[in-house]
Coordinates of C-alpha atoms and ligand atoms in Angstrom, one line a residue:
X196 CA 122.4 -73.0 48.2
X197 CA 121.2 -76.5 47.2
X198 CA 123.6 -78.5 45.0
X199 CA 122.1 -79.9 42.1
X200 CA 124.7 -81.9 40.4
X201 CA 127.8 -84.0 41.5
X202 CA 128.7 -87.4 42.7
X203 CA 128.5 -86.9 46.6
X204 CA 125.8 -84.0 47.4
X205 CA 125.2 -83.2 50.7
X206 CA 122.2 -80.6 51.4
X207 CA 121.4 -78.7 54.4
X208 CA 123.1 -81.6 56.5
X209 CA 122.4 -81.0 60.2
X210 CA 123.1 -82.9 63.3
X211 CA 121.6 -81.8 66.7
X212 CA 123.0 -84.4 69.4
X213 CA 120.8 -82.9 72.0
X214 CA 117.4 -81.0 71.8
X215 CA 117.8 -77.7 72.7
X216 CA 121.6 -77.5 72.0
X217 CA 123.3 -75.7 69.3
X218 CA 123.8 -78.2 66.3
X219 CA 127.2 -79.8 66.0
X220 CA 126.7 -79.5 62.3
X221 CA 124.4 -76.7 61.0
X222 CA 122.9 -77.0 57.4
X223 CA 126.1 -77.7 55.4
X224 CA 125.7 -78.2 51.8
X225 CA 128.3 -78.8 49.3
X226 CA 129.0 -81.3 46.2
X227 CA 131.8 -82.9 44.7
X228 CA 132.6 -84.6 41.5
X229 CA 133.5 -88.2 40.9
X230 CA 137.0 -88.6 41.7
X231 CA 137.5 -85.4 43.6
X232 CA 139.3 -85.4 47.0
X233 CA 137.4 -83.4 49.4
X234 CA 139.1 -82.1 52.5
X235 CA 136.9 -81.1 55.5
X236 CA 139.2 -78.7 57.3
X237 CA 138.7 -76.8 60.8
X238 CA 139.6 -76.6 64.3
X239 CA 138.8 -79.4 66.8
X240 CA 135.1 -79.4 67.7
X241 CA 134.0 -77.7 64.5
X242 CA 131.9 -80.9 63.4
X243 CA 134.4 -82.6 60.8
X244 CA 133.9 -85.9 62.3
X245 CA 130.2 -85.6 62.8
X246 CA 129.8 -84.7 59.1
X247 CA 132.0 -87.5 57.8
X248 CA 130.0 -90.1 60.2
X249 CA 127.0 -88.9 58.5
X250 CA 128.1 -89.5 55.1
X251 CA 129.3 -93.1 56.4
X252 CA 126.0 -93.8 57.7
X253 CA 127.4 -94.2 61.3
X254 CA 125.5 -91.0 62.5
X255 CA 121.7 -90.5 61.8
X256 CA 121.6 -86.8 60.3
X257 CA 118.8 -84.6 62.2
X258 CA 117.9 -83.0 58.8
X259 CA 119.0 -82.5 55.5
X260 CA 120.2 -85.4 52.8
X261 CA 123.2 -87.0 51.3
X262 CA 123.3 -88.3 48.0
X263 CA 126.0 -90.5 46.1
X264 CA 125.5 -90.9 42.4
X265 CA 122.1 -89.4 42.5
X266 CA 120.9 -91.7 44.9
X267 CA 119.5 -90.7 48.3
X268 CA 121.5 -92.6 51.1
X269 CA 120.7 -90.1 54.1
X270 CA 119.0 -92.8 56.2
X271 CA 120.5 -96.0 54.9
X272 CA 122.3 -98.2 56.9
X273 CA 126.2 -98.5 56.8
X274 CA 126.3 -102.1 55.3
X275 CA 123.9 -100.9 52.5
X276 CA 126.5 -98.2 51.4
X277 CA 129.8 -98.6 49.3
X278 CA 132.1 -96.8 51.8
X279 CA 135.6 -97.5 52.9
X280 CA 136.5 -95.8 56.0
X281 CA 139.9 -95.1 57.8
X282 CA 139.5 -94.1 61.6
X283 CA 142.0 -92.0 63.3
X284 CA 142.7 -95.0 65.6
X285 CA 142.8 -97.5 62.8
X286 CA 140.2 -99.6 64.5
X287 CA 142.1 -102.8 63.2
X288 CA 141.2 -106.4 64.7
X289 CA 144.6 -106.8 66.8
X290 CA 143.8 -110.8 67.0
X291 CA 143.9 -111.2 63.3
X292 CA 146.6 -111.1 60.7
X293 CA 147.2 -108.3 58.1
X294 CA 145.5 -110.4 55.1
X295 CA 142.5 -111.2 57.4
X296 CA 141.9 -107.5 58.5
X297 CA 142.1 -106.4 54.9
X298 CA 139.8 -109.5 53.8
X299 CA 137.0 -108.7 56.3
X300 CA 134.9 -106.5 54.4
X301 CA 135.0 -108.9 51.2
X302 CA 133.7 -111.7 53.4
X303 CA 131.1 -109.6 54.9
X304 CA 130.0 -109.1 51.6
X305 CA 129.9 -112.7 50.8
X306 CA 132.8 -112.5 47.9
X307 CA 133.9 -116.1 46.8
X308 CA 137.2 -117.1 48.6
X309 CA 139.6 -117.1 45.4
X310 CA 138.5 -113.5 44.5
X311 CA 139.0 -112.6 48.2
X312 CA 143.0 -113.9 48.2
X313 CA 143.4 -111.9 44.8
X314 CA 141.8 -108.8 45.9
X315 CA 143.5 -108.7 49.4
X316 CA 146.8 -109.1 47.7
X317 CA 146.1 -106.5 45.1
X318 CA 145.1 -104.0 48.0
X319 CA 148.3 -104.8 50.1
X320 CA 150.6 -104.3 47.1
X321 CA 148.9 -100.9 46.5
X322 CA 150.0 -99.9 49.9
X323 CA 153.3 -101.6 49.8
X324 CA 152.4 -104.5 52.5
X325 CA 152.6 -107.5 50.2
X326 CA 155.2 -109.0 52.0
X327 CA 153.6 -108.7 55.4
X328 CA 150.5 -110.3 54.7
X329 CA 151.0 -113.1 57.2
X330 CA 152.0 -110.7 60.1
X331 CA 150.1 -110.0 63.2
X332 CA 148.8 -106.5 63.7
X333 CA 150.5 -106.2 66.9
X334 CA 153.8 -106.6 65.2
X335 CA 153.5 -103.8 63.0
X336 CA 154.7 -100.2 63.4
X337 CA 152.0 -97.4 63.5
X338 CA 152.8 -96.5 59.8
X339 CA 152.2 -100.2 58.8
X340 CA 149.0 -100.1 60.9
X341 CA 148.0 -97.2 59.0
X342 CA 148.5 -98.9 55.4
X343 CA 146.4 -101.9 56.6
X344 CA 143.8 -99.5 57.6
X345 CA 144.1 -97.8 54.0
X346 CA 144.1 -101.5 52.3
X347 CA 141.1 -102.6 54.3
X348 CA 139.2 -99.4 53.2
X349 CA 139.8 -99.8 49.6
X350 CA 139.8 -103.2 49.1
X351 CA 136.0 -103.2 48.7
X352 CA 136.4 -100.8 45.6
X353 CA 133.8 -98.4 47.4
X354 CA 131.9 -95.7 46.0
X355 CA 133.4 -93.4 48.9
X356 CA 136.7 -93.5 50.5
X357 CA 136.3 -91.6 53.8
X358 CA 139.2 -91.0 56.1
X359 CA 139.2 -89.1 59.6
X360 CA 142.5 -87.7 60.3
X361 CA 144.4 -90.6 59.3
X362 CA 147.9 -89.2 59.8
X363 CA 147.6 -87.5 62.9
X364 CA 149.3 -90.4 64.9
X365 CA 152.2 -90.5 62.6
X366 CA 155.5 -88.6 63.0
X367 CA 156.3 -85.5 60.6
X368 CA 158.4 -87.6 58.0
X369 CA 156.2 -90.4 57.6
X370 CA 153.0 -88.0 57.4
X371 CA 154.7 -86.5 54.3
X372 CA 155.1 -89.9 52.9
X373 CA 151.7 -91.1 53.5
X374 CA 150.1 -87.7 52.2
X375 CA 151.7 -88.6 49.0
X376 CA 150.9 -92.3 48.9
X377 CA 147.0 -91.8 49.7
X378 CA 146.8 -89.0 47.2
X379 CA 148.3 -91.4 44.7
X380 CA 146.3 -94.5 45.5
X381 CA 143.1 -92.2 45.2
X382 CA 144.2 -90.7 42.0
X383 CA 145.0 -94.2 40.4
X384 CA 141.8 -95.6 41.6
X385 CA 139.8 -92.3 40.7
X386 CA 137.9 -92.9 43.8
X387 CA 135.8 -90.0 45.3
X388 CA 137.3 -89.2 48.8
X389 CA 136.5 -87.3 51.9
X390 CA 139.3 -86.5 54.2
X391 CA 138.9 -84.8 57.6
X392 CA 142.0 -82.9 58.7
X393 CA 142.8 -79.9 61.3
X394 CA 145.9 -79.2 59.2
X395 CA 145.7 -76.7 56.5
X396 CA 148.8 -77.7 55.0
X397 CA 147.5 -81.2 54.5
X398 CA 144.1 -79.9 53.1
X399 CA 145.9 -77.4 50.4
X400 CA 148.7 -80.1 49.4
X401 CA 146.1 -83.0 49.2
X402 CA 142.7 -81.9 48.2
X403 CA 140.9 -80.9 44.8
X404 CA 138.4 -79.3 47.1
X405 CA 138.4 -78.0 50.6
X406 CA 135.3 -77.3 53.0
X407 CA 136.4 -74.9 55.7
X408 CA 134.3 -75.5 58.9
X409 CA 134.0 -73.5 62.0
X410 CA 131.3 -74.0 64.9
X411 CA 129.5 -76.5 62.8
X412 CA 129.0 -74.0 59.9
X413 CA 130.7 -74.1 56.5
X414 CA 132.7 -71.0 56.3
X415 CA 133.7 -71.6 52.6
X416 CA 133.9 -74.3 50.0
X417 CA 136.3 -74.1 47.1
X418 CA 139.8 -75.1 45.5
X419 CA 142.7 -74.7 47.6
X420 CA 143.6 -71.5 45.7
X421 CA 140.1 -70.0 46.3
X422 CA 140.6 -70.7 50.0
X423 CA 144.1 -69.4 50.3
X424 CA 143.9 -66.5 47.8
X425 CA 140.5 -65.4 48.1
X426 CA 139.1 -66.4 51.6
X427 CA 135.5 -65.5 52.2
X428 CA 135.7 -64.6 55.7
X429 CA 138.4 -63.5 58.1
X430 CA 138.2 -66.8 60.1
X431 CA 139.4 -68.7 56.5
X432 CA 141.9 -65.8 56.2
X433 CA 143.5 -66.7 59.6
X434 CA 142.9 -70.3 59.7
X435 CA 144.7 -71.2 56.3
X436 CA 148.1 -69.8 56.4
X437 CA 149.1 -66.4 57.8
X438 CA 147.4 -63.2 57.1
X439 CA 147.7 -59.5 57.6
X440 CA 144.0 -58.3 58.1
X441 CA 143.8 -54.6 57.8
X442 CA 140.3 -53.4 58.6
X443 CA 138.7 -50.3 56.8
X444 CA 141.2 -50.3 53.6
X445 CA 139.9 -48.8 50.7
X446 CA 140.7 -49.2 47.2
X447 CA 141.8 -46.3 45.3
X448 CA 142.6 -46.0 41.5
X449 CA 145.0 -43.3 40.4
X450 CA 145.3 -43.5 36.5
X451 CA 146.5 -46.6 35.7
X452 CA 147.9 -47.4 39.3
X453 CA 145.9 -49.5 41.8
X454 CA 146.4 -48.4 45.5
X455 CA 145.1 -49.3 48.9
X456 CA 144.7 -46.7 51.6
X457 CA 145.8 -48.3 54.8
X458 CA 144.1 -46.3 57.7
X459 CA 146.9 -44.1 59.0
X460 CA 149.7 -45.4 56.9
X461 CA 149.2 -44.1 53.5
X462 CA 148.6 -45.6 50.1
X463 CA 150.2 -48.9 49.1
X464 CA 150.7 -49.7 45.5
X465 CA 149.4 -53.0 44.6
X466 CA 149.4 -54.9 41.1
X467 CA 146.0 -56.4 41.7
X468 CA 142.8 -56.6 43.9
X469 CA 140.3 -59.0 44.3
X470 CA 137.0 -59.3 46.1
X471 CA 133.5 -57.7 45.6
X472 CA 133.4 -55.1 48.2
X473 CA 136.7 -53.0 47.9
X474 CA 135.9 -50.1 50.1
X475 CA 135.8 -49.9 54.0
X476 CA 136.3 -53.6 53.9
X477 CA 139.0 -55.8 55.2
X478 CA 142.1 -56.1 53.2
X479 CA 144.0 -59.3 53.5
X480 CA 147.4 -59.3 52.5
X481 CA 149.6 -62.5 53.0
X482 CA 153.3 -61.8 54.5
X483 CA 154.9 -63.0 51.6
X484 CA 153.1 -60.5 49.5
X485 CA 154.8 -57.9 51.3
X486 CA 158.3 -56.8 51.0
X487 CA 160.5 -54.6 53.3
X488 CA 163.5 -52.5 52.2
X489 CA 165.8 -49.8 53.7
X490 CA 165.2 -47.4 50.7
X491 CA 161.6 -46.5 49.7
X492 CA 160.4 -47.1 46.1
X493 CA 157.3 -45.4 44.4
X494 CA 154.3 -46.7 46.0
X495 CA 155.8 -47.8 49.2
X496 CA 154.5 -46.9 52.6
X497 CA 156.8 -45.9 55.6
X498 CA 157.2 -48.4 58.0
X499 CA 159.4 -49.2 61.2
X500 CA 160.9 -52.5 62.0
X501 CA 159.6 -54.3 65.2
X502 CA 161.3 -57.6 65.0
X503 CA 162.6 -59.8 62.8
X504 CA 163.1 -63.6 63.1
X505 CA 165.7 -65.4 60.9
X506 CA 164.2 -69.1 59.9
X507 CA 167.0 -70.2 57.5
X508 CA 165.0 -70.0 54.2
X509 CA 163.1 -66.7 55.3
X510 CA 163.0 -63.7 57.6
X511 CA 159.8 -62.9 59.0
X512 CA 159.6 -59.3 60.0
X513 CA 156.7 -57.5 61.9
X514 CA 156.7 -53.9 60.9
X515 CA 154.7 -50.7 62.2
X516 CA 153.1 -48.8 59.7
X517 CA 151.0 -46.3 60.8
X518 CA 148.5 -48.0 63.2
X519 CA 149.0 -51.2 61.5
X520 CA 151.1 -54.0 62.6
X521 CA 152.2 -56.0 59.5
X522 CA 153.7 -59.4 59.2
X523 CA 156.3 -59.7 56.2
X524 CA 157.9 -62.9 54.9
X525 CA 161.1 -62.1 52.9
X526 CA 163.3 -64.9 51.5
X527 CA 166.9 -64.8 53.1
X528 CA 169.1 -63.5 50.3
X529 CA 172.3 -63.6 52.5
X530 CA 171.9 -59.9 53.0
X531 CA 171.8 -58.8 56.7
X532 CA 168.5 -58.4 58.3
X533 CA 167.1 -55.0 58.8
X534 CA 167.7 -53.8 62.4
X535 CA 165.0 -53.7 64.7
X536 CA 163.8 -50.0 65.4
X537 CA 165.0 -48.9 62.0
X538 CA 163.1 -46.7 59.8
X539 CA 162.1 -48.9 56.3
X540 CA 159.7 -48.9 53.7
X541 CA 156.9 -51.5 52.8
X542 CA 155.9 -52.4 49.3
X543 CA 153.4 -55.0 47.8
X544 CA 154.8 -57.7 45.4
X545 CA 153.3 -59.1 42.3
X546 CA 150.4 -61.1 44.1
X547 CA 147.0 -59.6 44.7
X548 CA 145.3 -58.1 47.9
X549 CA 142.2 -59.6 48.5
X550 CA 139.4 -57.6 50.2
X551 CA 136.9 -59.6 52.5
X552 CA 133.5 -58.1 52.7
X553 CA 132.7 -56.5 56.0
Ligands
LIG238 N1 128.3 -88.5 70.6 C1 128.3 -86.9 70.9 N2 127.3 -86.5 71.7 C2 127.2 -85.2 72.0 N3 128.0 -84.1 71.5 C3 128.9 -84.6 70.7 C4 129.0 -86.0 70.2 N4 130.1 -86.1 69.4 C5 130.6 -85.1 69.2 N5 129.8 -84.0 69.8 C6 130.2 -82.6 69.8 O1 129.7 -82.0 68.7 C7 130.8 -80.9 68.3 C8 131.5 -81.4 66.9 O2 132.3 -82.7 67.2 P1 133.2 -83.2 66.1 O3 132.2 -83.6 64.8 O4 133.8 -84.6 66.6 O5 134.2 -82.3 65.6 P2 135.6 -82.3 65.1 O6 135.7 -83.6 64.3 O7 135.6 -81.2 64.0 O8 136.6 -82.1 66.0 C9 131.9 -80.9 69.4 O9 131.0 -79.7 70.0 C10 131.5 -82.2 70.1 O10 131.8 -82.1 71.5
LIG239 MG1 137.1 -85.1 64.8

């Protein structure tokens, strides 16, 4: 589906590194509005970096187009594009100090010296590194180097801010801090951004739009809630969060009640369903949308506890319901966990069950 509007438009973008081999990126189309934050999400090798580098002009596409603000830049050289890029490895100049690293892009663009000094300091303040302007790169921590790389990318006030797994070399705590900082800077500057990650949590928390990729193709493009609540494919359902996928499920309406018939397990009452094909499709139920209890309520299905794992705030159960093995995530409320092997009941909570078309 070609996109007809949007600030960044990618149409049928394709990269084949070697003739006769499968394309690394296969006819990807999407478009995002000005100021939006797009996450390219998928497992290693699915074509995220290749896509980002085609947008940056570092890789020449085999087919398809890239447009920014209505202008076709598909084959424009990097230096003619207005993009700021942050690489996974940071790619800083180790022999230069912090301010010279940040100044680089402005010098290349022949910006007057006085203006460079002001802009570099502004960018360094934005990433909270104003006090380290004269430090050598080699005397910085990983997190500080990351901030220099961010400052260097945004100092030119680019049309596009492109980041390739920029947080993957940081420890978990710093990663959380930098997530918020990047998102904050991006929103304050209103800068259209593309962020590559294999971390679904990162994509869900940071992005306005997510493009989920697998083996070079676009599996789904949408908002974080589209992706999480209404996955288009089994791949998306399983890659983004945990999912129970029950094949051959059927939607049944009995009076005002909605139920889904789970093969061999009976009819489970559900508050809502979504999806276009409701019969014989795959029902996706997130573990937190299910509950186990020792005494069955109306609309529950019988189940047997297979395992339980206590995680502090939650208890994760695996239960057998007919031929299905379901994952159930319950808030730990202080009550003892249901015993492994015991008979129990499973019910669905207030969220909806989503049907993925076969
Ligand atoms: N320069 C290259 N030459 C040949 N194949 C490449 C090259 N770069 C990447 N690939 C292949 O293209 C596919 C996508 O790679 P990449 O875009 O780096 O994926 P990701 O960033 O999602 O991990 C992989 O199969 C990878 O091996
Ligand atoms: Mg990559």
